XYZ file of C-alpha atoms in Angstrom:
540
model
C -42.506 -10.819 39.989
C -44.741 -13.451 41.362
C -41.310 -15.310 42.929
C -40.950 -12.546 45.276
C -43.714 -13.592 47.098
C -44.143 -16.457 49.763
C -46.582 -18.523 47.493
C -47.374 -22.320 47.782
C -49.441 -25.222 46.217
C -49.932 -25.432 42.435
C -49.588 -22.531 39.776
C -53.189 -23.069 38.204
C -53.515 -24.641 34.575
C -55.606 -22.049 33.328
C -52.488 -19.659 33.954
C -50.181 -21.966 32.030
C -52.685 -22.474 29.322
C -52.991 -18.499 29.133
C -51.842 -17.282 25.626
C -50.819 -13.871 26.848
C -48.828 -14.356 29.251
C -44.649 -15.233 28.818
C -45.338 -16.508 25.208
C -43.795 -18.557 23.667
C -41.855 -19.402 26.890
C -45.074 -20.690 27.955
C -44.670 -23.603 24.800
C -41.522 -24.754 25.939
C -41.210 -25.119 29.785
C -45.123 -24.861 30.683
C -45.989 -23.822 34.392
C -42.628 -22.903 34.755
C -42.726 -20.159 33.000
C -44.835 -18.695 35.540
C -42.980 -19.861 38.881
C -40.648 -22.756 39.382
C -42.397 -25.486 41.152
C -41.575 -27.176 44.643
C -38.782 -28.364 44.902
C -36.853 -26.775 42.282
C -35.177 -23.354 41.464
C -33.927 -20.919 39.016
C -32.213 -17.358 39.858
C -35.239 -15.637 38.185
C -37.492 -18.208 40.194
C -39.389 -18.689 37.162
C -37.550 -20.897 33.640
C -36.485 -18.292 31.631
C -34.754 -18.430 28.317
C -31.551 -18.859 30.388
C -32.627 -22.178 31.373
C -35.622 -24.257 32.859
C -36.260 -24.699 36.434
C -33.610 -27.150 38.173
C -34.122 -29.453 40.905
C -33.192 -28.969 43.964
C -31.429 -32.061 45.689
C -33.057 -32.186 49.454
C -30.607 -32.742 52.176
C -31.672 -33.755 55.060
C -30.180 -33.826 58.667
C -31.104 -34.187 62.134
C -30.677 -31.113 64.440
C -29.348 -31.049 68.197
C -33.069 -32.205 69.606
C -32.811 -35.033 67.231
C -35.214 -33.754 64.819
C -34.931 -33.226 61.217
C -34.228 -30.162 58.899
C -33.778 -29.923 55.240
C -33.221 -27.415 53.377
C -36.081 -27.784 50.637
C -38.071 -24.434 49.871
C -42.435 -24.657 51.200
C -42.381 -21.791 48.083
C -43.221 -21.700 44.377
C -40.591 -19.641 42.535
C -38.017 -20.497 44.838
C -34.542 -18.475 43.746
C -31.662 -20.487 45.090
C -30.426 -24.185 46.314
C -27.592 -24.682 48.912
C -27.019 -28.094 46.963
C -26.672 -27.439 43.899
C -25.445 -24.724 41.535
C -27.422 -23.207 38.565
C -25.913 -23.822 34.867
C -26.696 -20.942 32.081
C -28.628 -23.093 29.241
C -29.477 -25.880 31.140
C -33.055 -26.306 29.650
C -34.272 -29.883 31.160
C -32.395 -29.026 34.130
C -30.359 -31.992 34.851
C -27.448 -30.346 35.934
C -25.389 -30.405 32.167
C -25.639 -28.835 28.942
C -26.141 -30.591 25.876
C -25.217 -29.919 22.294
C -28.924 -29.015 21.361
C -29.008 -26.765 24.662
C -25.762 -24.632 23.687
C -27.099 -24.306 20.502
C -30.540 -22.894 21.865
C -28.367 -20.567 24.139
C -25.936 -18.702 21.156
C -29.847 -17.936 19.355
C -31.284 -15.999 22.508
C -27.590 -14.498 23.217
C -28.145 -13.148 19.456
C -31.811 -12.221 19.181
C -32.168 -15.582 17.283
C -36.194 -14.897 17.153
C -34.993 -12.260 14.390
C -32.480 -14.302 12.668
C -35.149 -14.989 10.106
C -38.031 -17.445 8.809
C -35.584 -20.232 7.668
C -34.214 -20.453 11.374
C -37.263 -20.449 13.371
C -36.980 -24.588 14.275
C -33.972 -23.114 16.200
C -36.325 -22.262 19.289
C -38.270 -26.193 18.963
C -36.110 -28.298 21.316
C -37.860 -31.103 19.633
C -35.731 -30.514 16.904
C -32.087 -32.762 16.625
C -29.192 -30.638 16.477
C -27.948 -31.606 12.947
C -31.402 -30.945 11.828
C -31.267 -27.036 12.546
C -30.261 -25.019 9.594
C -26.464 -23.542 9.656
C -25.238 -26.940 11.635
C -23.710 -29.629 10.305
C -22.764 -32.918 12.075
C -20.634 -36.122 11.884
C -22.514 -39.172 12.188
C -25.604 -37.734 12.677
C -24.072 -36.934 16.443
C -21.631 -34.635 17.092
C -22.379 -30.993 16.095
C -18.898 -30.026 13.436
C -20.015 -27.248 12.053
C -22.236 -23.793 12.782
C -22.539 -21.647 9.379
C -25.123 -18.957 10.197
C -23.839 -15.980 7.792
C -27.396 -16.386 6.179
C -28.870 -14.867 9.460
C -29.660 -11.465 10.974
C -28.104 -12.258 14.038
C -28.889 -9.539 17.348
C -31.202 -7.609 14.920
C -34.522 -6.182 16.028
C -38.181 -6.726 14.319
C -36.987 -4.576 10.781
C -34.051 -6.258 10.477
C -32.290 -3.126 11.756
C -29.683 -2.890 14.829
C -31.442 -4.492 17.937
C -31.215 -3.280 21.638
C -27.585 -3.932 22.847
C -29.307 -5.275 26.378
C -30.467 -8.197 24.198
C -27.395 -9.238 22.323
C -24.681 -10.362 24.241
C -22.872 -12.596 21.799
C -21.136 -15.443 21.755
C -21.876 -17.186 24.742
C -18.852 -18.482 26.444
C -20.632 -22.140 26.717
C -19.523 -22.155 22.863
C -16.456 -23.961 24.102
C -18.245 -27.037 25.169
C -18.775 -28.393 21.764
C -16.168 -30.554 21.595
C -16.157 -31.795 18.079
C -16.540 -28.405 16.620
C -14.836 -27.983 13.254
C -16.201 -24.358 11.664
C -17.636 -21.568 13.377
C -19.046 -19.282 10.626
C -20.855 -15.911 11.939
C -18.995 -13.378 9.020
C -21.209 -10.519 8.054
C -23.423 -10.170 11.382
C -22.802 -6.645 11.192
C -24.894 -6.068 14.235
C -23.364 -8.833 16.793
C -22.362 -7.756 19.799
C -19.397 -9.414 22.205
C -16.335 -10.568 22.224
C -14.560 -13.496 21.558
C -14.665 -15.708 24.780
C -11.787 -16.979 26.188
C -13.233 -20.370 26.238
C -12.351 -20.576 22.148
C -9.228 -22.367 23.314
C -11.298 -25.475 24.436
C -12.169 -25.939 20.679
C -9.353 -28.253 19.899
C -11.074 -29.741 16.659
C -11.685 -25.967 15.686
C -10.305 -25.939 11.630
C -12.363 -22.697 10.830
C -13.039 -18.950 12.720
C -14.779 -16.600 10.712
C -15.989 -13.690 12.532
C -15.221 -11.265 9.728
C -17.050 -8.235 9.073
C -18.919 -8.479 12.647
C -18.478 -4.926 12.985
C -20.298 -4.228 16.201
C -18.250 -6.920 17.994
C -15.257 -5.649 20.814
C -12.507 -6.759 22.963
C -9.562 -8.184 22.374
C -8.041 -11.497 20.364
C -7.788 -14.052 23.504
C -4.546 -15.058 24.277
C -6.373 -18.532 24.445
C -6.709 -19.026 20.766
C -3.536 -20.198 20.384
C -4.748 -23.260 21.724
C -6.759 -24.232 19.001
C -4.714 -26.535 17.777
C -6.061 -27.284 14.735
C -7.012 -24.202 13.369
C -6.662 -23.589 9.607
C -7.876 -20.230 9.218
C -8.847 -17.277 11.454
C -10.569 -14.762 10.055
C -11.278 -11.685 11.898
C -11.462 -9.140 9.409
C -13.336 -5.499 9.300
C -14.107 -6.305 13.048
C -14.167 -3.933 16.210
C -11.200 -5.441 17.804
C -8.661 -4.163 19.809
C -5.588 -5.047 21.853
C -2.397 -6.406 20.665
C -1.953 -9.653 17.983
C -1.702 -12.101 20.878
C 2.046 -14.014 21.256
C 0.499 -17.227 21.134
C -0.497 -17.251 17.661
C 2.699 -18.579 17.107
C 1.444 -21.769 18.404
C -1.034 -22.479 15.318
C 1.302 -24.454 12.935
C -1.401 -25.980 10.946
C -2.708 -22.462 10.310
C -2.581 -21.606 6.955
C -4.963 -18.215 6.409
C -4.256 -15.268 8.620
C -6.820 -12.171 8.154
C -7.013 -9.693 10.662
C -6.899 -6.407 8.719
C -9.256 -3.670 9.160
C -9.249 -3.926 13.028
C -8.579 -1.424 15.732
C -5.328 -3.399 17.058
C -2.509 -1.868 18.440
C 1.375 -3.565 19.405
C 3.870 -4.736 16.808
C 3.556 -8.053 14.961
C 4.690 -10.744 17.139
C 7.975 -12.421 16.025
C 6.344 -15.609 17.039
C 4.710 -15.516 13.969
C 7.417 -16.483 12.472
C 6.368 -20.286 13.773
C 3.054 -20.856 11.889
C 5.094 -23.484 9.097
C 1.626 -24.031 7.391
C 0.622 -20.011 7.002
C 0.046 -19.259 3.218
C -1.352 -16.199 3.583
C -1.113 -13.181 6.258
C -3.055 -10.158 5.871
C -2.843 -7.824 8.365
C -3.943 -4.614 6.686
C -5.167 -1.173 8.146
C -4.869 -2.205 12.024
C -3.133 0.148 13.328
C 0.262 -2.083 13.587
C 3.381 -0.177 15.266
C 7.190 -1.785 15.088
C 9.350 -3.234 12.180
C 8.505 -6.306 10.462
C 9.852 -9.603 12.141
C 12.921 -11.595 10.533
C 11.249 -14.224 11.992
C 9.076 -13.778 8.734
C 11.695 -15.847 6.682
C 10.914 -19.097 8.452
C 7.595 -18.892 6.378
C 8.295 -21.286 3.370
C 4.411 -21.412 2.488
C 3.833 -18.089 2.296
C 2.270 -16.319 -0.731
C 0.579 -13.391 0.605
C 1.584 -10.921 2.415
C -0.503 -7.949 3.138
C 0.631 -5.371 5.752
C -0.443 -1.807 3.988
C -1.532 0.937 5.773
C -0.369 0.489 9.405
C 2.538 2.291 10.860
C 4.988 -0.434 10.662
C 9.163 1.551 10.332
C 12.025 -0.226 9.996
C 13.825 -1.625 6.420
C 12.372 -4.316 4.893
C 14.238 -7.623 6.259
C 16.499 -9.152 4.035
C 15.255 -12.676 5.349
C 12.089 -11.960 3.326
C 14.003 -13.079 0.201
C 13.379 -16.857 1.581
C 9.474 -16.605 1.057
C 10.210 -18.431 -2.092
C 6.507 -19.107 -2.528
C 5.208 -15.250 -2.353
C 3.683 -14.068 -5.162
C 2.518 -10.914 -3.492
C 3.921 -8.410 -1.017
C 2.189 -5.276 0.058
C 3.650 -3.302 2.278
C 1.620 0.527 0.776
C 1.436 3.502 2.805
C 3.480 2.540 6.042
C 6.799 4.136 7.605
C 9.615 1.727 6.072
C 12.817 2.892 5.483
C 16.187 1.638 4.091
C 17.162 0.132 0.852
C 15.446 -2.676 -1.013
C 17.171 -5.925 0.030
C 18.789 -7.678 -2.964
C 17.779 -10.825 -1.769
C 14.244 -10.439 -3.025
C 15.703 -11.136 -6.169
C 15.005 -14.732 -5.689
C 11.538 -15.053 -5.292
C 10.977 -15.904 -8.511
C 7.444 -16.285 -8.132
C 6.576 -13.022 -7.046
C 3.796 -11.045 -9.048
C 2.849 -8.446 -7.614
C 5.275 -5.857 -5.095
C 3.468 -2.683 -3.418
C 6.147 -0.446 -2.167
C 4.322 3.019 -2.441
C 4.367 5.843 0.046
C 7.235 4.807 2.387
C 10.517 6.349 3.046
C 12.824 3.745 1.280
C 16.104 4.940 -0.266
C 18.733 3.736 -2.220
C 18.442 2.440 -5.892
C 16.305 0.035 -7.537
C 18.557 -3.411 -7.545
C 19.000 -4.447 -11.403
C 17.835 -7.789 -10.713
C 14.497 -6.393 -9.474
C 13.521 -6.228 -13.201
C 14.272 -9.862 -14.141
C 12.202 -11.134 -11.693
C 10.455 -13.566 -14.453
C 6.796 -13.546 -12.624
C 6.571 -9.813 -12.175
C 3.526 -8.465 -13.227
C 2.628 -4.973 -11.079
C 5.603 -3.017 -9.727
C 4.863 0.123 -7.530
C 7.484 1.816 -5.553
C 6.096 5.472 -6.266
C 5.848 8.402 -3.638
C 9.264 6.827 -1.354
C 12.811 8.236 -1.676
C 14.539 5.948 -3.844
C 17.678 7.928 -5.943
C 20.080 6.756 -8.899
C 18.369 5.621 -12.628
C 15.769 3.238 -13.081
C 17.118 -0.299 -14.434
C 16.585 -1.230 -17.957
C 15.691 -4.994 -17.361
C 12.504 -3.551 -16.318
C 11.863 -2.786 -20.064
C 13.056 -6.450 -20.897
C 10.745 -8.308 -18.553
C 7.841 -9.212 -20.410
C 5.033 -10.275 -17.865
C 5.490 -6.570 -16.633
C 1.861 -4.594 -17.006
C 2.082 -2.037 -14.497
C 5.280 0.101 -13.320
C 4.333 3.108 -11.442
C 8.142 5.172 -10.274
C 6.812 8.875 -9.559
C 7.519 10.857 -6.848
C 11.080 9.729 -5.662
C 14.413 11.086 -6.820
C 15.443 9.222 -10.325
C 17.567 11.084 -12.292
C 19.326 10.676 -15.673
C 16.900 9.198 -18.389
C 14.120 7.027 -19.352
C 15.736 3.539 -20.853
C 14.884 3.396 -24.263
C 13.498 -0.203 -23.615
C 10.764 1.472 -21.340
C 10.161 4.365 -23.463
C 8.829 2.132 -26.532
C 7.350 -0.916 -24.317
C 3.995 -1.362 -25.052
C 2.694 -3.470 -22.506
C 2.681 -1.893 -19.243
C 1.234 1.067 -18.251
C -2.101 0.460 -20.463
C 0.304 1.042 -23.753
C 0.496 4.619 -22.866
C 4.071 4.181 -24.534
C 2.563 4.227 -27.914
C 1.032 8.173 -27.305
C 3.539 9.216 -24.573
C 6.922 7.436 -25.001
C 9.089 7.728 -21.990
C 6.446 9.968 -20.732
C 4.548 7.138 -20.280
C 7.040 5.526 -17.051
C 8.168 8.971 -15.572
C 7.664 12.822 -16.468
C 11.161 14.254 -17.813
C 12.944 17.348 -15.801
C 10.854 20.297 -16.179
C 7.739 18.325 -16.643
C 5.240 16.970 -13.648
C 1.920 15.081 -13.388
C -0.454 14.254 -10.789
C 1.179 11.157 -10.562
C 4.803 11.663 -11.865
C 3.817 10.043 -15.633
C 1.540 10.708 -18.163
C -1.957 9.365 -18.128
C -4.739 8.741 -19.831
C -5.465 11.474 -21.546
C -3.574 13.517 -19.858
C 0.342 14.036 -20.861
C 2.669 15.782 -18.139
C 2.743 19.428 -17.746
C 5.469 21.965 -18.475
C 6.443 23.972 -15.399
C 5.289 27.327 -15.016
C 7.943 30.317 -16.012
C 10.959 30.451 -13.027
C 10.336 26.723 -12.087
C 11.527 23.142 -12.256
C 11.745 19.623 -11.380
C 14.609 18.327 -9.683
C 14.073 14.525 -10.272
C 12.386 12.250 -13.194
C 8.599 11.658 -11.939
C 7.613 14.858 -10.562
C 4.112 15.570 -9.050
C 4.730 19.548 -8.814
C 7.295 22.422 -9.812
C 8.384 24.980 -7.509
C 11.820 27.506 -7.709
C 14.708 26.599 -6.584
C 17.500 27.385 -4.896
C 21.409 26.854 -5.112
C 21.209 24.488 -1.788
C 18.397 22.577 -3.845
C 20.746 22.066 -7.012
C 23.837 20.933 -4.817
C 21.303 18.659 -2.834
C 20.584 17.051 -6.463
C 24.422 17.174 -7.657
C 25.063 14.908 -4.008
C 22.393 12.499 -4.883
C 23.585 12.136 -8.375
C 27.256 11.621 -7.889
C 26.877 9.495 -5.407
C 27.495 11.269 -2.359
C 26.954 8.844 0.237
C 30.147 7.368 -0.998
C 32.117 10.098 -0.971
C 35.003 10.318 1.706
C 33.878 11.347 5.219
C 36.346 14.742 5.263
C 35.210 15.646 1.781
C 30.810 15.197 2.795
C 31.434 16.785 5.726
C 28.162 19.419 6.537
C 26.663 18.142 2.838
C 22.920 18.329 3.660
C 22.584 19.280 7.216
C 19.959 21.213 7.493
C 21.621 23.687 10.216
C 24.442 24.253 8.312
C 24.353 27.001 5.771
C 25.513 24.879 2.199
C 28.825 28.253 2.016
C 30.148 25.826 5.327
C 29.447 22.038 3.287
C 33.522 20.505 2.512
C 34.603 21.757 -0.764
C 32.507 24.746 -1.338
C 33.124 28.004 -1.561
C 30.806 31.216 -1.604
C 30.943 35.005 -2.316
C 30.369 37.699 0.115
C 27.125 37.492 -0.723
C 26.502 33.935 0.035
C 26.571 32.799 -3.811
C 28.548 29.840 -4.365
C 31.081 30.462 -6.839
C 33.489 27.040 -6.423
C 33.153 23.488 -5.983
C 35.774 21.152 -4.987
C 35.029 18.020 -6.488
C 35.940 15.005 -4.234
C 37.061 13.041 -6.979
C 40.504 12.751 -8.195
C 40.123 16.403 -6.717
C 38.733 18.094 -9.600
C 37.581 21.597 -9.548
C 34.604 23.382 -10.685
C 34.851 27.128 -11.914
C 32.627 29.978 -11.923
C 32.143 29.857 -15.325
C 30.906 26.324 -14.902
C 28.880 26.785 -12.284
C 27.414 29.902 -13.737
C 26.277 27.540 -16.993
């Protein structure tokens, strides 16, 4: 606190020579580490690790009485300069910062004194640039790459979580290496910040890892769409927030995508649909609203796509069946609705499809099975209705097909029911058990496992569909709910479904049906070719 004083002359060498005091500041700037000499300044009046003490040009000019005036301090530890401005880093003070004096300012804005042994030449300012551990450089020159996921960054003297006040992360000077080509800091679990907004003046930027930086906040800068030549952002199991910026549109030579495990909010931006180069998006457990973009079909690279567990609604855009290169699509445990579009058909090099616990409806396209690549097909736990294809049973790069929980009636092919390559060969214990549990039968998981066949239903209850996960009673609304499904319903003639299935309606009032006095249906007018049902038959 020795600036706040009105002190003049010389700090004495025996100070600066003192081992106790502002080590190892003391090392690296000298008396300045104790006050900034005359003629010079600093906003903590003494060179900190902010920056050494800068000069302080003297202007001088000649007053009313004709005599002159400057404005140079008589004071050690002098604080400010009317002529010139004070730059965050700027070590030597010249007024600039330099490659090696950005680099010196990301290690104190991440506790680099704890980064570890290997990185202590980090603090030597004798040391070149593209001799430091983690960089890289072209030409022995221009810093290309920093790689430090071998350090502790912002960590404290264990190697635990360090003081917050001493971390504040990327500094936003970051942007002034020019010729930067990777920025690598995946797996500082304890680094702190956000991603300045000056990313965007990293045109030569190929690489952005921050992934699994935990501990870092903010938002994805709209500002990163101007890195021009990025390749890959990856921003995964991260603390960020905000929406998936509209500008990332703007990367066309992008080809990796990985934002998943985020706190994001918004919808995915349509303009993603311009990133020609993307191969792979993966945008998993972020909290993602909306329906999935057309715009996705412009993507002729792509071969994975990885949206599960948002809250994405909406049917599954037909335009998807132009991803001719996707071999995987996972779209688990979201809100999508609607029928599977036959167009997927033709992406013929698709592997693996991940359609479970979603609302989709409709039946399984026969072509879905001939897909010649298939490997892993999962559409359990959604709302899907008719029988299940037989080409599945035919396609012979099939290992896993996992059905249960949806509404499947009619049987088992016999081509599944004997196929002893998916499902583990659980075939060759089970038989059709093996793909779905039969009516009256239910499982966990709506087939049998291992070691574990599916369960007859308790006395006084059923199944309704193939692939059960529990029995329960039933009632005669329950039965005609299953008769709709099965015989097509949907496609019946609007006078003839009219009140079929509305909840408000009691099923006595549904077109075609007829009731006792007691509410027991005892006729059913069949809305084809106008057959009808009798008691007796009903009462089978």
């Amino acid at each position: 606190s020795m600036h706040l004083h009105s002190l003049t002359g010389n700090v004495p060498r025996e100070l600066c020579n003192s081992r106790r005091l502002n080590e190892p500041l003391l090392s690296g700037f000298g008396c300045d580490a104790i006050l900034c000499p005359l003629g010079t300044f600093h906003p903590d009046g003494v060179a900190t690790n902010l920056g050494g003490c800068r000069p302080c040009p003297v202007d001088i000019q000649i007053d009313e009485d004709g005599f002159e005036t400057s404005n140079a301090s008589p004071y050690l530890g002098t604080t400010k300069c009317a002529t010139a401005d004070f730059h965050v880093g700027d070590v030597d003070g010249d007024g600039h910062l330099s490659q090696r004096e950005i680099l010196l300012l990301l290690f104190f804005f991440t506790q680099g004194d704890h980064w570890g042994h290997a990185f202590r030449d980090w603090m030597d300012m004798t040391v070149p640039s593209c001799s430091l551990p983690g960089v890289e450089c072209r030409n022995g020159v221009d810093v290309t790459s920093i790689n430090l996921k071998d350090a502790v960054l912002c960590s404290n003297d264990e190697g635990g979580n360090g003081p917050s006040s001493s971390c504040p992360g990327l500094p936003s000077e970051i942007g002034l290496l020019s010729k930067l080509e990777v920025l690598d800091l995946s797996r500082a679990i304890f680094l702190r910040g956000s991603i300045p907004t000056e990313i965007g003046m990293l045109k030569n930027l190929k690489t952005l890892d921050l992934s699994y930086c935990a501990s870092m906040t903010g938002t994805i800068p709209s500002e990163i769409g101007e890195c021009s030549s990025l390749q890959s952002l990856v921003l995964a199991d991260g603390g960020f927030t905000g929406t998936i910026p509209d500008t990332i549109g703007n990367l066309r030579m992008l080809q990796k995508l990985s934002l998943g495990l985020n706190s994001l909010a918004g919808t995915i931006p349509s303009t993603i649909g311009r990133m020609k180069s993307v191969m792979e998006i993966l945008l998993s457990r972020s909290h993602l609203t909306g329906t999935l973009p057309t715009t996705f079909g412009n993507l002729s690279k792509l071969e994975n796509l990885e949206l599960y567990g948002n809250e994405l609604v909406g049917s599954i855009p037909s335009q998807l069946g132009q991803c001719l290169m996707l071999k995987r699509i996972d779209l688990f445990n979201n809100k999508l609705n609607g029928t599977l579009p036959i167009e997927l058909v033709n992406i013929g090099l698709l592997q693996i499809f991940h359609l479970k616990t979603n609302q989709l409806s409709g039946t399984l396209p026969q072509g879905m099975g001939t897909m010649p690549l298939l490997s892993w097909f999962d559409a359990s736990s959604n709302q899907l209705t008719g029988t299940v294809p037989d080409t599945f049973g035919h396609n012979h790069m099939l290992k896993d097909l996992r059905l249960g929980g949806n509404k499947f009636h009619g049987t088992v092919p016999g081509s599944l029911c004997t196929n002893v390559r998916i499902n583990s060969g659980r075939a060759r214990q089970f038989g059709c058990d093996a793909v779905l549990c039969p009516l009256g039968f239910y499982s966990d998981a709506g087939y049998a496992s291992a070691g574990s066949g599916c369960k007859s239903c308790p006395d006084g209850e059923s199944t309704m569909y193939l692939g059960s996960s529990k029995c329960r009673k039933f009632t005669q609304r329950d039965f005609l709910s299953m008769f709709f499904d099965v015989m097509g319903g949907e496609s019946w003639p609007v006078e003839r479904k009219r009140g079929w299935l509305e909840h408000s309606l009691s099923e006595c009032h549904w077109a075609g049906i007829s009731c006792d006095e007691d509410g027991i249906v005892n006729g059913l007018d069949f809305p084809i070719n106008g057959v009808q049902l009798s008691d007796d038959f009903l009462m089978r």
